mmCIF file of C-alpha atoms in Angstrom:
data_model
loop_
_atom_site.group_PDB
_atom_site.id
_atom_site.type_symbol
_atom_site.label_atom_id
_atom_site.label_comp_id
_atom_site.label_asym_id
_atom_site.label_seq_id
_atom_site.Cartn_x
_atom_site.Cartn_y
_atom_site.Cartn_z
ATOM 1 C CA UNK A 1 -11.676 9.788 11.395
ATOM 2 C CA UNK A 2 -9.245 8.848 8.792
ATOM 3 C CA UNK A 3 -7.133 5.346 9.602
ATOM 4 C CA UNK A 4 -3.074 6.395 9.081
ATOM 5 C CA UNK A 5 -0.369 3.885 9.745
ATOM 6 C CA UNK A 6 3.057 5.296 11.562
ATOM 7 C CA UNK A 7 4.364 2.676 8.967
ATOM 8 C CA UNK A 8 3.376 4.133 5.195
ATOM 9 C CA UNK A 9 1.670 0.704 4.344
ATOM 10 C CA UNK A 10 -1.139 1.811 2.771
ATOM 11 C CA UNK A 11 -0.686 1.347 -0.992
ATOM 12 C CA UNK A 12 -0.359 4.317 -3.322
ATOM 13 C CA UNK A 13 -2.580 4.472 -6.435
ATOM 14 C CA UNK A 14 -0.836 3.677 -10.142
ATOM 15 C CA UNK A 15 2.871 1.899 -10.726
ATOM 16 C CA UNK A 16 5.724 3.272 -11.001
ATOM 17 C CA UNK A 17 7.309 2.637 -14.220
ATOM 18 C CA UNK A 18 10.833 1.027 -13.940
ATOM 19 C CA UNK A 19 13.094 3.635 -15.260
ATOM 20 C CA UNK A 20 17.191 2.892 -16.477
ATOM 21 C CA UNK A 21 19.718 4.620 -14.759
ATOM 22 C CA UNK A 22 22.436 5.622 -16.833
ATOM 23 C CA UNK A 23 25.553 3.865 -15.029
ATOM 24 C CA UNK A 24 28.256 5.850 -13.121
ATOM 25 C CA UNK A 25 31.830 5.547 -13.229
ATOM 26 C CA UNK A 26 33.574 2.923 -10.471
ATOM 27 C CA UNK A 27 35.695 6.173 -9.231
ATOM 28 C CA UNK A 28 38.982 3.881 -10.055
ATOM 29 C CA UNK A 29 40.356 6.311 -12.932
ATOM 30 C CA UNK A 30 41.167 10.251 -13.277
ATOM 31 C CA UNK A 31 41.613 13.143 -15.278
ATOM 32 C CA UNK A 32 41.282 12.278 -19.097
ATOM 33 C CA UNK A 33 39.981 9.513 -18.687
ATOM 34 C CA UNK A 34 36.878 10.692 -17.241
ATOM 35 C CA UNK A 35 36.607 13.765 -19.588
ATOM 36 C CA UNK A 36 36.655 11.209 -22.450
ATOM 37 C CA UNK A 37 33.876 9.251 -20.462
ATOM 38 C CA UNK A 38 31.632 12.160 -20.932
ATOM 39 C CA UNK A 39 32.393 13.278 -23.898
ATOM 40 C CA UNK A 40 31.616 10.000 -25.118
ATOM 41 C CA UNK A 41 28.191 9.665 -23.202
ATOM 42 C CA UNK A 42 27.297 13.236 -24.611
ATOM 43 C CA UNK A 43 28.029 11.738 -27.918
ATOM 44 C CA UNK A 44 25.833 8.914 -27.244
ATOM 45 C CA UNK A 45 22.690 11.720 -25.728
ATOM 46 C CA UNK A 46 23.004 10.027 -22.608
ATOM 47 C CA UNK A 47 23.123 11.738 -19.460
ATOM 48 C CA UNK A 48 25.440 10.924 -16.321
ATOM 49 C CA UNK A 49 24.220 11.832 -12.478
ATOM 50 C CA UNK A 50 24.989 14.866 -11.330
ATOM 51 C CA UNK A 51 27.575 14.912 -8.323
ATOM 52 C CA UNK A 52 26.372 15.420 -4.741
ATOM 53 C CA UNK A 53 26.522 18.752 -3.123
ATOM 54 C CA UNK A 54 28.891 19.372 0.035
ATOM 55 C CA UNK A 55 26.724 19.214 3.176
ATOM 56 C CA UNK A 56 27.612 22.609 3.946
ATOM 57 C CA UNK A 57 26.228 24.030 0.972
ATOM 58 C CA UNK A 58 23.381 22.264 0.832
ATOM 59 C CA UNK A 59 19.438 22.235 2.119
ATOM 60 C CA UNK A 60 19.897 18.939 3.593
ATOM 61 C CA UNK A 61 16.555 16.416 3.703
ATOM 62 C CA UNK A 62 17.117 13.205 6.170
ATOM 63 C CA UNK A 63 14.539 11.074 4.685
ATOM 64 C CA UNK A 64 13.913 7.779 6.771
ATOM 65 C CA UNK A 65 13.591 4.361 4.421
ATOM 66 C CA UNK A 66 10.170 4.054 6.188
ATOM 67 C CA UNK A 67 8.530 6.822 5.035
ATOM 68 C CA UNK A 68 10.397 7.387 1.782
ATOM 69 C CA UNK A 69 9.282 3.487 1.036
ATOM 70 C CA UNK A 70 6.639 0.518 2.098
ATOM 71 C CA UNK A 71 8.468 -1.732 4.459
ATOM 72 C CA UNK A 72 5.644 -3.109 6.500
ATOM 73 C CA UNK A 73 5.856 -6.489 5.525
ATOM 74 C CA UNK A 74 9.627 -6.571 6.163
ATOM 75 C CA UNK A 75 8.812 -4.649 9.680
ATOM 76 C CA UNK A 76 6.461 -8.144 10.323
ATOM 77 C CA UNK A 77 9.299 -10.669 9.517
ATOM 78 C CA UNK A 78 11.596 -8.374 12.202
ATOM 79 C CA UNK A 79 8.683 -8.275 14.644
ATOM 80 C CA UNK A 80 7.546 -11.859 14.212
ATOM 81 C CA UNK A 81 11.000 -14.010 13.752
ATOM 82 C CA UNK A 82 14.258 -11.755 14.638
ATOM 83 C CA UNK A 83 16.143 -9.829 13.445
ATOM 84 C CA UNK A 84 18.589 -12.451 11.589
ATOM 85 C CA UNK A 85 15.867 -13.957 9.540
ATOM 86 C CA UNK A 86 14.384 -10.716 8.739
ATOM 87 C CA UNK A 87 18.360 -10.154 7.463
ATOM 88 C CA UNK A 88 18.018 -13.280 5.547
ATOM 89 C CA UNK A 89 15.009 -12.270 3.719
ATOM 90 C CA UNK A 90 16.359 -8.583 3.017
ATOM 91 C CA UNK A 91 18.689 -10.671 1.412
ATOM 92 C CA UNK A 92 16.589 -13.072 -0.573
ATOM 93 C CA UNK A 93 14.376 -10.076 -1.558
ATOM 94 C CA UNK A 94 16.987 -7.739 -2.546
ATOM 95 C CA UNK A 95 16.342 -7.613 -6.600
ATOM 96 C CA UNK A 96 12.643 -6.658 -5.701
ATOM 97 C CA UNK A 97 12.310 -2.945 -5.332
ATOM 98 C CA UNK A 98 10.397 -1.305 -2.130
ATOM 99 C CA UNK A 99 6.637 0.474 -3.703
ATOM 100 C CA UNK A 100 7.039 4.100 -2.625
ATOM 101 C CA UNK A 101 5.682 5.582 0.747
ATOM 102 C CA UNK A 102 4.368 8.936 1.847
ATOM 103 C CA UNK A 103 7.801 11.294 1.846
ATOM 104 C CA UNK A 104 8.410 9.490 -2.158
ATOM 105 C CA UNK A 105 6.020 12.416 -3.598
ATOM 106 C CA UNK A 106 8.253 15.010 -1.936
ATOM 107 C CA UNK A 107 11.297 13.780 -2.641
ATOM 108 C CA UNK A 108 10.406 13.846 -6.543
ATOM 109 C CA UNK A 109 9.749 17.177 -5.734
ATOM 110 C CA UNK A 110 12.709 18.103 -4.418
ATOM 111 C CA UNK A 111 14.825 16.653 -7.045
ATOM 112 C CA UNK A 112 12.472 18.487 -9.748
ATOM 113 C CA UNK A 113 13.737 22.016 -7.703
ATOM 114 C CA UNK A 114 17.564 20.692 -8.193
ATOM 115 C CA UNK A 115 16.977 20.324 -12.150
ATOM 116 C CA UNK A 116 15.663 23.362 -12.626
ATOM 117 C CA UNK A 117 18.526 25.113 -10.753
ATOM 118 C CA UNK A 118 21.328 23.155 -12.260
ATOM 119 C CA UNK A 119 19.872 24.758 -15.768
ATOM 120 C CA UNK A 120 20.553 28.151 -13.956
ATOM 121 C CA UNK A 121 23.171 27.579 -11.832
ATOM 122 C CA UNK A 122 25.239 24.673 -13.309
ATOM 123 C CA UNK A 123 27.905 25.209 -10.675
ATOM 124 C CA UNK A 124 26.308 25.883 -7.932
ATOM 125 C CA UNK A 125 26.471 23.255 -4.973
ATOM 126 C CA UNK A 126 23.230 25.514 -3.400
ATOM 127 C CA UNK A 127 20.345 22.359 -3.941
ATOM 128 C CA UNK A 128 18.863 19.623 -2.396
ATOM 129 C CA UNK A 129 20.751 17.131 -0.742
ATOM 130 C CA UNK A 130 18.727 13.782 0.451
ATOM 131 C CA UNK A 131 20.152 11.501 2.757
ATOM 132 C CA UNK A 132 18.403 8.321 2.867
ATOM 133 C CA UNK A 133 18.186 7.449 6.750
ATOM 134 C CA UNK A 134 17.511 3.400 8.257
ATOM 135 C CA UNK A 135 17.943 1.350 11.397
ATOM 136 C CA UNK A 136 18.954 -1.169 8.447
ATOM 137 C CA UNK A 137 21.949 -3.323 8.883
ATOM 138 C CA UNK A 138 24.593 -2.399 5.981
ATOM 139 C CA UNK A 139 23.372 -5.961 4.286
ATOM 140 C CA UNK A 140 19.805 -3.908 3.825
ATOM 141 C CA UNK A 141 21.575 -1.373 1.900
ATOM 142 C CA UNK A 142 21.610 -3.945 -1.531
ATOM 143 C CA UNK A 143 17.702 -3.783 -1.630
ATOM 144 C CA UNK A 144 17.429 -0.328 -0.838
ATOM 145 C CA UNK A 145 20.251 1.061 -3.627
ATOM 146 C CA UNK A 146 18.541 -1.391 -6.081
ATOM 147 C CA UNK A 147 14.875 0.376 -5.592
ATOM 148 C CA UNK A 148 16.628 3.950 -5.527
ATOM 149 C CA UNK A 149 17.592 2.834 -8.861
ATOM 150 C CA UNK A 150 13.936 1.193 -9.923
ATOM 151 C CA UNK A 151 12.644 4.543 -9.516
ATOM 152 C CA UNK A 152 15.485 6.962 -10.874
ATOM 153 C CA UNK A 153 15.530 8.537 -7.668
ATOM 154 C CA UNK A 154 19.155 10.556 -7.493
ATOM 155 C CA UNK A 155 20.134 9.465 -3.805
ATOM 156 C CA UNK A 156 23.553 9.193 -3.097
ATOM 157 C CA UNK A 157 23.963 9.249 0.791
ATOM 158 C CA UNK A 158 23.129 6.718 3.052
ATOM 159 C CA UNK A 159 23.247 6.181 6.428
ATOM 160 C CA UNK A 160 22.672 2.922 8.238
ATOM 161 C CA UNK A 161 22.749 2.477 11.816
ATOM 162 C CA UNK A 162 22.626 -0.970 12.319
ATOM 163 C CA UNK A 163 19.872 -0.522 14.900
ATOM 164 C CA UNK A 164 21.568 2.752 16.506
ATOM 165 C CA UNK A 165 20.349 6.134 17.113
ATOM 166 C CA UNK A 166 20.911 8.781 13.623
ATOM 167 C CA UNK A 167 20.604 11.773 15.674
ATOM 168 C CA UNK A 168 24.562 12.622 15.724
ATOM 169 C CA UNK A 169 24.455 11.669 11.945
ATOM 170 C CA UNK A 170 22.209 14.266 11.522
ATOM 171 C CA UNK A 171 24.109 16.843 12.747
ATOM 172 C CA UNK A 172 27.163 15.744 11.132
ATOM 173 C CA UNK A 173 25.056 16.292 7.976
ATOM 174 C CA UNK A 174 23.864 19.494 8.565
ATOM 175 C CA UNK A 175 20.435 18.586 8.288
ATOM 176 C CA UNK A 176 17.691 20.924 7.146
ATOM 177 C CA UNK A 177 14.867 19.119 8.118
ATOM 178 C CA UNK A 178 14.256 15.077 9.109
ATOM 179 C CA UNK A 179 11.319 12.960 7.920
ATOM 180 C CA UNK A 180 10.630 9.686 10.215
ATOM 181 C CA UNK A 181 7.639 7.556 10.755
ATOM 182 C CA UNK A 182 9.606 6.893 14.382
ATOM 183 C CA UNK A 183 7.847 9.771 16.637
ATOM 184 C CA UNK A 184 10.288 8.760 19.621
ATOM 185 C CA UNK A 185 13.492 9.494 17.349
ATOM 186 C CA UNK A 186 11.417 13.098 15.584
ATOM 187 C CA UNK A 187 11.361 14.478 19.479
ATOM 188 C CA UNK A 188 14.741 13.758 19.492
ATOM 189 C CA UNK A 189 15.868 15.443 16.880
ATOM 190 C CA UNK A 190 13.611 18.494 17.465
ATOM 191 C CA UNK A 191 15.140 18.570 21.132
ATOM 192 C CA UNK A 192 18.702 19.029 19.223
ATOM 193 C CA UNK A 193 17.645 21.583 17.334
ATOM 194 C CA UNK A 194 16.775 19.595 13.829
ATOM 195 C CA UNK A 195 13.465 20.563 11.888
ATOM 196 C CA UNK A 196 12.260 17.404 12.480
ATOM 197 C CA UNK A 197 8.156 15.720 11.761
ATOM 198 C CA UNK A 198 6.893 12.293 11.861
ATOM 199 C CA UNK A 199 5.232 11.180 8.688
ATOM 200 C CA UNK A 200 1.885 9.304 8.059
ATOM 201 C CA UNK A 201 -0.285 7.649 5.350
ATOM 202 C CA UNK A 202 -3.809 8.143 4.519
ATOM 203 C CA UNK A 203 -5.622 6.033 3.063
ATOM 204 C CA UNK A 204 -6.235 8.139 -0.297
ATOM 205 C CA UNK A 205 -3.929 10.726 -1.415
ATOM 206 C CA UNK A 206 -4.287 13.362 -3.590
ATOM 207 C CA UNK A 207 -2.677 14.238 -7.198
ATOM 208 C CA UNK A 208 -0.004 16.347 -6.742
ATOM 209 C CA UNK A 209 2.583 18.393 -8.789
ATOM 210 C CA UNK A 210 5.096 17.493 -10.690
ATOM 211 C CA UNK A 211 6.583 20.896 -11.949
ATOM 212 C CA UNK A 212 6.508 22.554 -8.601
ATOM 213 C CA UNK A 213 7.288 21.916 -4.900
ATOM 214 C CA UNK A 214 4.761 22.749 -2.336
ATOM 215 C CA UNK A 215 5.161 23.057 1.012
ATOM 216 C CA UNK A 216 2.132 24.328 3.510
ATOM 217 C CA UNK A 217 2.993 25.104 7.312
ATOM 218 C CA UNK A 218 0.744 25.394 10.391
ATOM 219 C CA UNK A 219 1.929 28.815 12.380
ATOM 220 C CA UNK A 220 2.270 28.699 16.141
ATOM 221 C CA UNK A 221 4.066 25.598 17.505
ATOM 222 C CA UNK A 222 5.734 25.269 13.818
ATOM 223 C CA UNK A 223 7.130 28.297 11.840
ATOM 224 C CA UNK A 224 6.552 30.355 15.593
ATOM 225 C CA UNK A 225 7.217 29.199 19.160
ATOM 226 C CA UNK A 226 4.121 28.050 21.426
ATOM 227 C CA UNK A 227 3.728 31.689 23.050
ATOM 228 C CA UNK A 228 0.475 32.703 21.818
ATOM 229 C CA UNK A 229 -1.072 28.640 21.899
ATOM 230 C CA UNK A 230 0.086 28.768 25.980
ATOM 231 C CA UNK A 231 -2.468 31.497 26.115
ATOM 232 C CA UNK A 232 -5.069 30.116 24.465
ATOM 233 C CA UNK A 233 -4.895 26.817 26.209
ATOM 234 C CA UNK A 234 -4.362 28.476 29.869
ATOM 235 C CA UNK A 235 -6.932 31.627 29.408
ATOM 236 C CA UNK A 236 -9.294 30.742 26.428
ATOM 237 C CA UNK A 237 -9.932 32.373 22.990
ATOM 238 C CA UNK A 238 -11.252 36.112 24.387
ATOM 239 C CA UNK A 239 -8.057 36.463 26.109
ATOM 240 C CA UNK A 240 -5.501 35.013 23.472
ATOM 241 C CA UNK A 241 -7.201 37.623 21.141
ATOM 242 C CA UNK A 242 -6.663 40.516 23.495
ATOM 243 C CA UNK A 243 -2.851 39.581 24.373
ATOM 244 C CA UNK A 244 -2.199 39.047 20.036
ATOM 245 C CA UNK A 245 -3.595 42.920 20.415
ATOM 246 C CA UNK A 246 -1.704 43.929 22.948
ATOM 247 C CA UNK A 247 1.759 42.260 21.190
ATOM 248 C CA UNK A 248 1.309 42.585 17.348
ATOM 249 C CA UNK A 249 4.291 44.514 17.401
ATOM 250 C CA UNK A 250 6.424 42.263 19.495
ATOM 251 C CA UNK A 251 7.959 39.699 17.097
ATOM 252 C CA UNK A 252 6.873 36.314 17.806
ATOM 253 C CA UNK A 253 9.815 33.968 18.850
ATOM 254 C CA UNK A 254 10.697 31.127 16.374
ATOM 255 C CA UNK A 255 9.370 27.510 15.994
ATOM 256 C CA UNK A 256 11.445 24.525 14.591
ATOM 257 C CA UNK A 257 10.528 25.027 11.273
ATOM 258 C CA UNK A 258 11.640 28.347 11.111
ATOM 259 C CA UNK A 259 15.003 27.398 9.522
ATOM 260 C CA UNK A 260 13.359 24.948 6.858
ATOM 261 C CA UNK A 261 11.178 27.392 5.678
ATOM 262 C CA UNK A 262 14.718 29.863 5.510
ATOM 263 C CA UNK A 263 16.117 27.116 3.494
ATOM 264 C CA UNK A 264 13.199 27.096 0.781
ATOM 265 C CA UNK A 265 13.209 31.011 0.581
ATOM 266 C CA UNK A 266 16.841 30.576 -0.515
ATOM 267 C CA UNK A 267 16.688 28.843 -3.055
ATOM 268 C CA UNK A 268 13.078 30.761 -3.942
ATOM 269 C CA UNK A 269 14.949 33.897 -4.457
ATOM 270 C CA UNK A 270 18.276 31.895 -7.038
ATOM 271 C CA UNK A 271 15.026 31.530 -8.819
ATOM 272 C CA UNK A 272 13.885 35.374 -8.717
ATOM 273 C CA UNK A 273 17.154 36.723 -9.375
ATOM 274 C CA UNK A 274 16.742 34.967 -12.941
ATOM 275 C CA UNK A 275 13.439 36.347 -13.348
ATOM 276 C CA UNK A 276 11.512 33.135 -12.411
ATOM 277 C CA UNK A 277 9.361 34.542 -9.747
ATOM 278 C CA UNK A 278 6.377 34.112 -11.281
ATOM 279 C CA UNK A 279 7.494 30.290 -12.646
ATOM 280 C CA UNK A 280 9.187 29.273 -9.723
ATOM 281 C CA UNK A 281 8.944 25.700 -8.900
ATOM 282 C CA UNK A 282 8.871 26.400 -5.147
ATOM 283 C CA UNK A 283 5.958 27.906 -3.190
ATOM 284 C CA UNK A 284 5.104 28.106 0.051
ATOM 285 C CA UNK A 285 1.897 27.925 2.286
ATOM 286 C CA UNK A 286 0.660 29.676 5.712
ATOM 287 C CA UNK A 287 -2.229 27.298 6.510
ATOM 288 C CA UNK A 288 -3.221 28.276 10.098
ATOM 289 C CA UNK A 289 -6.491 28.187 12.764
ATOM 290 C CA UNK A 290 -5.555 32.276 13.605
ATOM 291 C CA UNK A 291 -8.276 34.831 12.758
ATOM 292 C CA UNK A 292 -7.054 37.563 9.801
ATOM 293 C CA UNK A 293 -8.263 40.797 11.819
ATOM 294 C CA UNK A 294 -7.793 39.787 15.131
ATOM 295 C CA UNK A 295 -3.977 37.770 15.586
ATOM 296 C CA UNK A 296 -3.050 37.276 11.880
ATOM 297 C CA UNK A 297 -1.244 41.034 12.137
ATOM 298 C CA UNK A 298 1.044 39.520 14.479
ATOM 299 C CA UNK A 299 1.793 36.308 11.944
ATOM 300 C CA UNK A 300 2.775 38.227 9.227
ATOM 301 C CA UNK A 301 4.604 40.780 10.613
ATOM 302 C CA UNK A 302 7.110 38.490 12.159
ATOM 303 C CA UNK A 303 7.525 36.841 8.736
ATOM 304 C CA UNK A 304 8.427 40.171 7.783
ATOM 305 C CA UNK A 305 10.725 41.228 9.945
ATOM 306 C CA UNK A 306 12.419 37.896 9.723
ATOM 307 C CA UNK A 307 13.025 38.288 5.771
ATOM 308 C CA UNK A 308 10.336 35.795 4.999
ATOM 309 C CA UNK A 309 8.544 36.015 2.180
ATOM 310 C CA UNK A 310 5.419 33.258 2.307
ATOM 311 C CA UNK A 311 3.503 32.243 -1.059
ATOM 312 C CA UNK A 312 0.402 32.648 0.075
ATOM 313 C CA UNK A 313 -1.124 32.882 3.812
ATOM 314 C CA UNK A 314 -4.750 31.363 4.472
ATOM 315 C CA UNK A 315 -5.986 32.866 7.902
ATOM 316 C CA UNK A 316 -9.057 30.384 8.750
ATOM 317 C CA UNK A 317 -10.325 31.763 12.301
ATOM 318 C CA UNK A 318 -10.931 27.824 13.307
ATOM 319 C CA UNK A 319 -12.287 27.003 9.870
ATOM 320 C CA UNK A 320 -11.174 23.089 8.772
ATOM 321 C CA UNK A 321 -7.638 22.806 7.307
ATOM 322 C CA UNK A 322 -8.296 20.183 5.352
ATOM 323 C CA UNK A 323 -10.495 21.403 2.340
ATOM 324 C CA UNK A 324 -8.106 24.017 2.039
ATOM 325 C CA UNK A 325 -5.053 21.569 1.863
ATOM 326 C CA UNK A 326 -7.387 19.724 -0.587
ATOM 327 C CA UNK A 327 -7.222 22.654 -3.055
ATOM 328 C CA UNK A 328 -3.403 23.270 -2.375
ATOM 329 C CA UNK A 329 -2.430 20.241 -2.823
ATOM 330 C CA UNK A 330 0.882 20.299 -1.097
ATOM 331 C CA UNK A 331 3.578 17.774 -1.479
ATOM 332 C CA UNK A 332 3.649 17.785 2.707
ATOM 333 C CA UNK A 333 1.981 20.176 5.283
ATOM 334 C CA UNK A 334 3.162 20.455 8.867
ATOM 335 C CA UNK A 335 1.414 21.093 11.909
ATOM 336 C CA UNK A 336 1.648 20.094 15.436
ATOM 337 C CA UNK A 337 -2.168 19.502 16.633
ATOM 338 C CA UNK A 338 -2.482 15.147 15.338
ATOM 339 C CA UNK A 339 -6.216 16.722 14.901
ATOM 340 C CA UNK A 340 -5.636 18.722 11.881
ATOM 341 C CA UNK A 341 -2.704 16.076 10.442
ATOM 342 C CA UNK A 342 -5.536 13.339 10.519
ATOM 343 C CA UNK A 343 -8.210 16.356 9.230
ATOM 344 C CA UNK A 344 -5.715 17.007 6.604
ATOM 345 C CA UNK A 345 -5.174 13.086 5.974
ATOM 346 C CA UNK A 346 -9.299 12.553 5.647
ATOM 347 C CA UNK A 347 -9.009 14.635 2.139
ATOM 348 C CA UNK A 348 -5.787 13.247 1.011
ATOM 349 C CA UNK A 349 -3.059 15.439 1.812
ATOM 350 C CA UNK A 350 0.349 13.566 3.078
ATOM 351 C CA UNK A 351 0.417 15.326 6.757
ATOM 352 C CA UNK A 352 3.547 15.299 9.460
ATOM 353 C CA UNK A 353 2.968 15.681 12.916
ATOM 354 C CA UNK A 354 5.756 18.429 14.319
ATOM 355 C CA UNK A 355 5.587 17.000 18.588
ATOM 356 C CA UNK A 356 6.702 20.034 20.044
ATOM 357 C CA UNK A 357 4.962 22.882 22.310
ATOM 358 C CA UNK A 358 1.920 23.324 24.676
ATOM 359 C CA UNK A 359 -0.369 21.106 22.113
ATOM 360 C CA UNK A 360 1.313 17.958 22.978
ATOM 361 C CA UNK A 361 -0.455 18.376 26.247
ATOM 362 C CA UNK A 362 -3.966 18.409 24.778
ATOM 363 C CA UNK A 363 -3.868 16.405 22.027
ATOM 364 C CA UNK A 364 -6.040 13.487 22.538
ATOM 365 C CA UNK A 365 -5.191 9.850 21.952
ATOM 366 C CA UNK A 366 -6.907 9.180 18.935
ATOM 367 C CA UNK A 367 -3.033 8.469 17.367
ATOM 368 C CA UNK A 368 -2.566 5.267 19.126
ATOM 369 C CA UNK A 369 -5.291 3.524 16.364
ATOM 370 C CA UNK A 370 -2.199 5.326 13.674
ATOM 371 C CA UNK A 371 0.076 1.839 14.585
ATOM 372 C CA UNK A 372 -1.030 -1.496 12.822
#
């Protein structure tokens, strides 16, 4: 089985080419002033950043500087000598930009979705927010602004805990969904409610887009509660069939990715109300073990009666996930068995492990080689 790190250490393919950042106004001045600023700068065909969204009106991504970057040599200076000279060489290292890490493909993404609906909406405050999410003492924060800006990444919001737990944050922030490579801190999010998944690195990953957004999601235990995976694990395959029968018109409860998947068929539909459907740079995946005929009726009629519309829904009766994710090539894929994350992993798809329902039970230890 494929090797993954809980730290994203393994190194992506190709370099990122340093990009300039146009610079943004110190926030000292007012009024004409700044008009004049961008008049100028529109003068000059240069571009200023956009301004962040209010957390309210926003689909909120908490994106932890472990997964979003490579830190694992920095995490062996903490481990190894303290945390004051691992301070000291944050410090010393600060002009030398982080590579990027597993969540950095998705978070291109995301910020790809937020042009495209700035051309159609230029008011609208209805985008992608990410909030960039670290243990990190505030001293960190130098390096970390400094490779946000290597990589023209449009980050505005930080939030450093200085070793503290960023679960209240979290909720302060409204958060749509949180990324981690901590699995401790992911349960404890998901046990407040948060769309939470813990984030790992093969060691190959797959091309992905760069026009469009993809997003593939396991079923039961993710999108849906752990109802019909109880039976399965308690009375076998014969009898989960025969109680999917027996329900397919009872509405399955939801998971805790119900609401993230809400939050993409929001901004989905800003794009269909322009006429976009059919060039919208979101789409969405069903990628679960269910059988079509036999429990998939169950699936998608709880999507519908939720107001869910899914991209495209890939019933594979126990088949392997991960040839399929191969040819989907998402930017992430959720699922809560670590059996089909590292499947998905072997072929090159960036996996997250959602800990939550009966499957936690089961799944065997094979994770605990994940940690270098």
């Amino acid at each position: 089985m494929v090797k993954m790190s809980l730290d994203p250490v393994q190194v992506m393919s190709g370099q990122v080419k340093e990009l300039k950042v146009a610079p943004s106004s110190n926030g000292d001045s007012r009024g004409s002033w700044e008009e004049k600023e961008e008049f100028n700068q529109d003068c000059l065909g240069l571009t200023t950043k956009p301004k962040s969204p209010k957390p309210e009106n926003a689909v909120t991504i908490a994106v932890s500087s472990r997964v979003l970057f490579r830190t694992e040599r920095e995490q062996k200076v903490f481990e190894q000598k303290g945390v004051e000279e691992y301070l000291r060489y944050q410090i010393e290292h600060e002009n030398e930009p982080f590579s990027p890490g597993p969540a950095f493909p998705f978070v291109k993404a995301l910020e790809t979705v937020n042009a495209r609906l700035r051309e159609l909406y230029p008011q609208s405050e209805e985008l992608f927010d990410i909030v960039l999410v670290t243990y990190n003492h505030a001293h960190v924060g130098i390096r970390l602004i400094n490779t946000i800006n290597h990589h023209n990444l449009f980050i505005e919001r930080f939030c450093m805990t200085g070793g503290s737990s960023p679960i209240g944050y979290l909720k302060a922030w409204h958060t749509n969904l949180y990324l981690s490579a901590d699995a401790d801190k992911v349960r404890e999010a998901l046990a407040e409610g948060i769309a939470a998944a813990t984030m790992f690195m093969p060691e190959k990953m797959t091309e992905v887009s760069e026009s469009q957004l993809r997003v593939a999601f396991d079923g039961d235990a993710v999108l849906f509660s752990d109802e019909s995976e109880r039976i399965f694990k308690a009375h076998g395959l014969d009898k989960f069939f025969e109680h999917e029968r027996e329900h397919e018109d009872t509405l399955l409860d939801h998971g805790p990715l119900k609401g993230f998947l809400e939050a993409l068929g929001k901004l989905q539909k800003k794009f269909y109300a322009k006429g976009q459907r059919l060039d919208c740079p979101i789409r969405t995946y069903l990628v679960t073990a269910r059988s079509a005929a036999s429990s998939g009726i169950r699936a998608l009629k709880t999507l519908r009666a939720w107001g869910l519309e899914i991209d495209e829904a890939l019933f594979l009766a126990g088949a392997p996930k991960g040839p399929m994710l191969e040819k989907i090539r998402p930017h992430i894929y959720f699922d809560d068995q670590m059996f089909h994350v590292e499947g998905a992993a072997e072929m090159g798809t960036i996996a997250a492990h959602v800990p939550y329902g009966i499957a936690q039970n089961h799944n065997p230890k094979k994770n605990t080689s994940l940690s270098k």
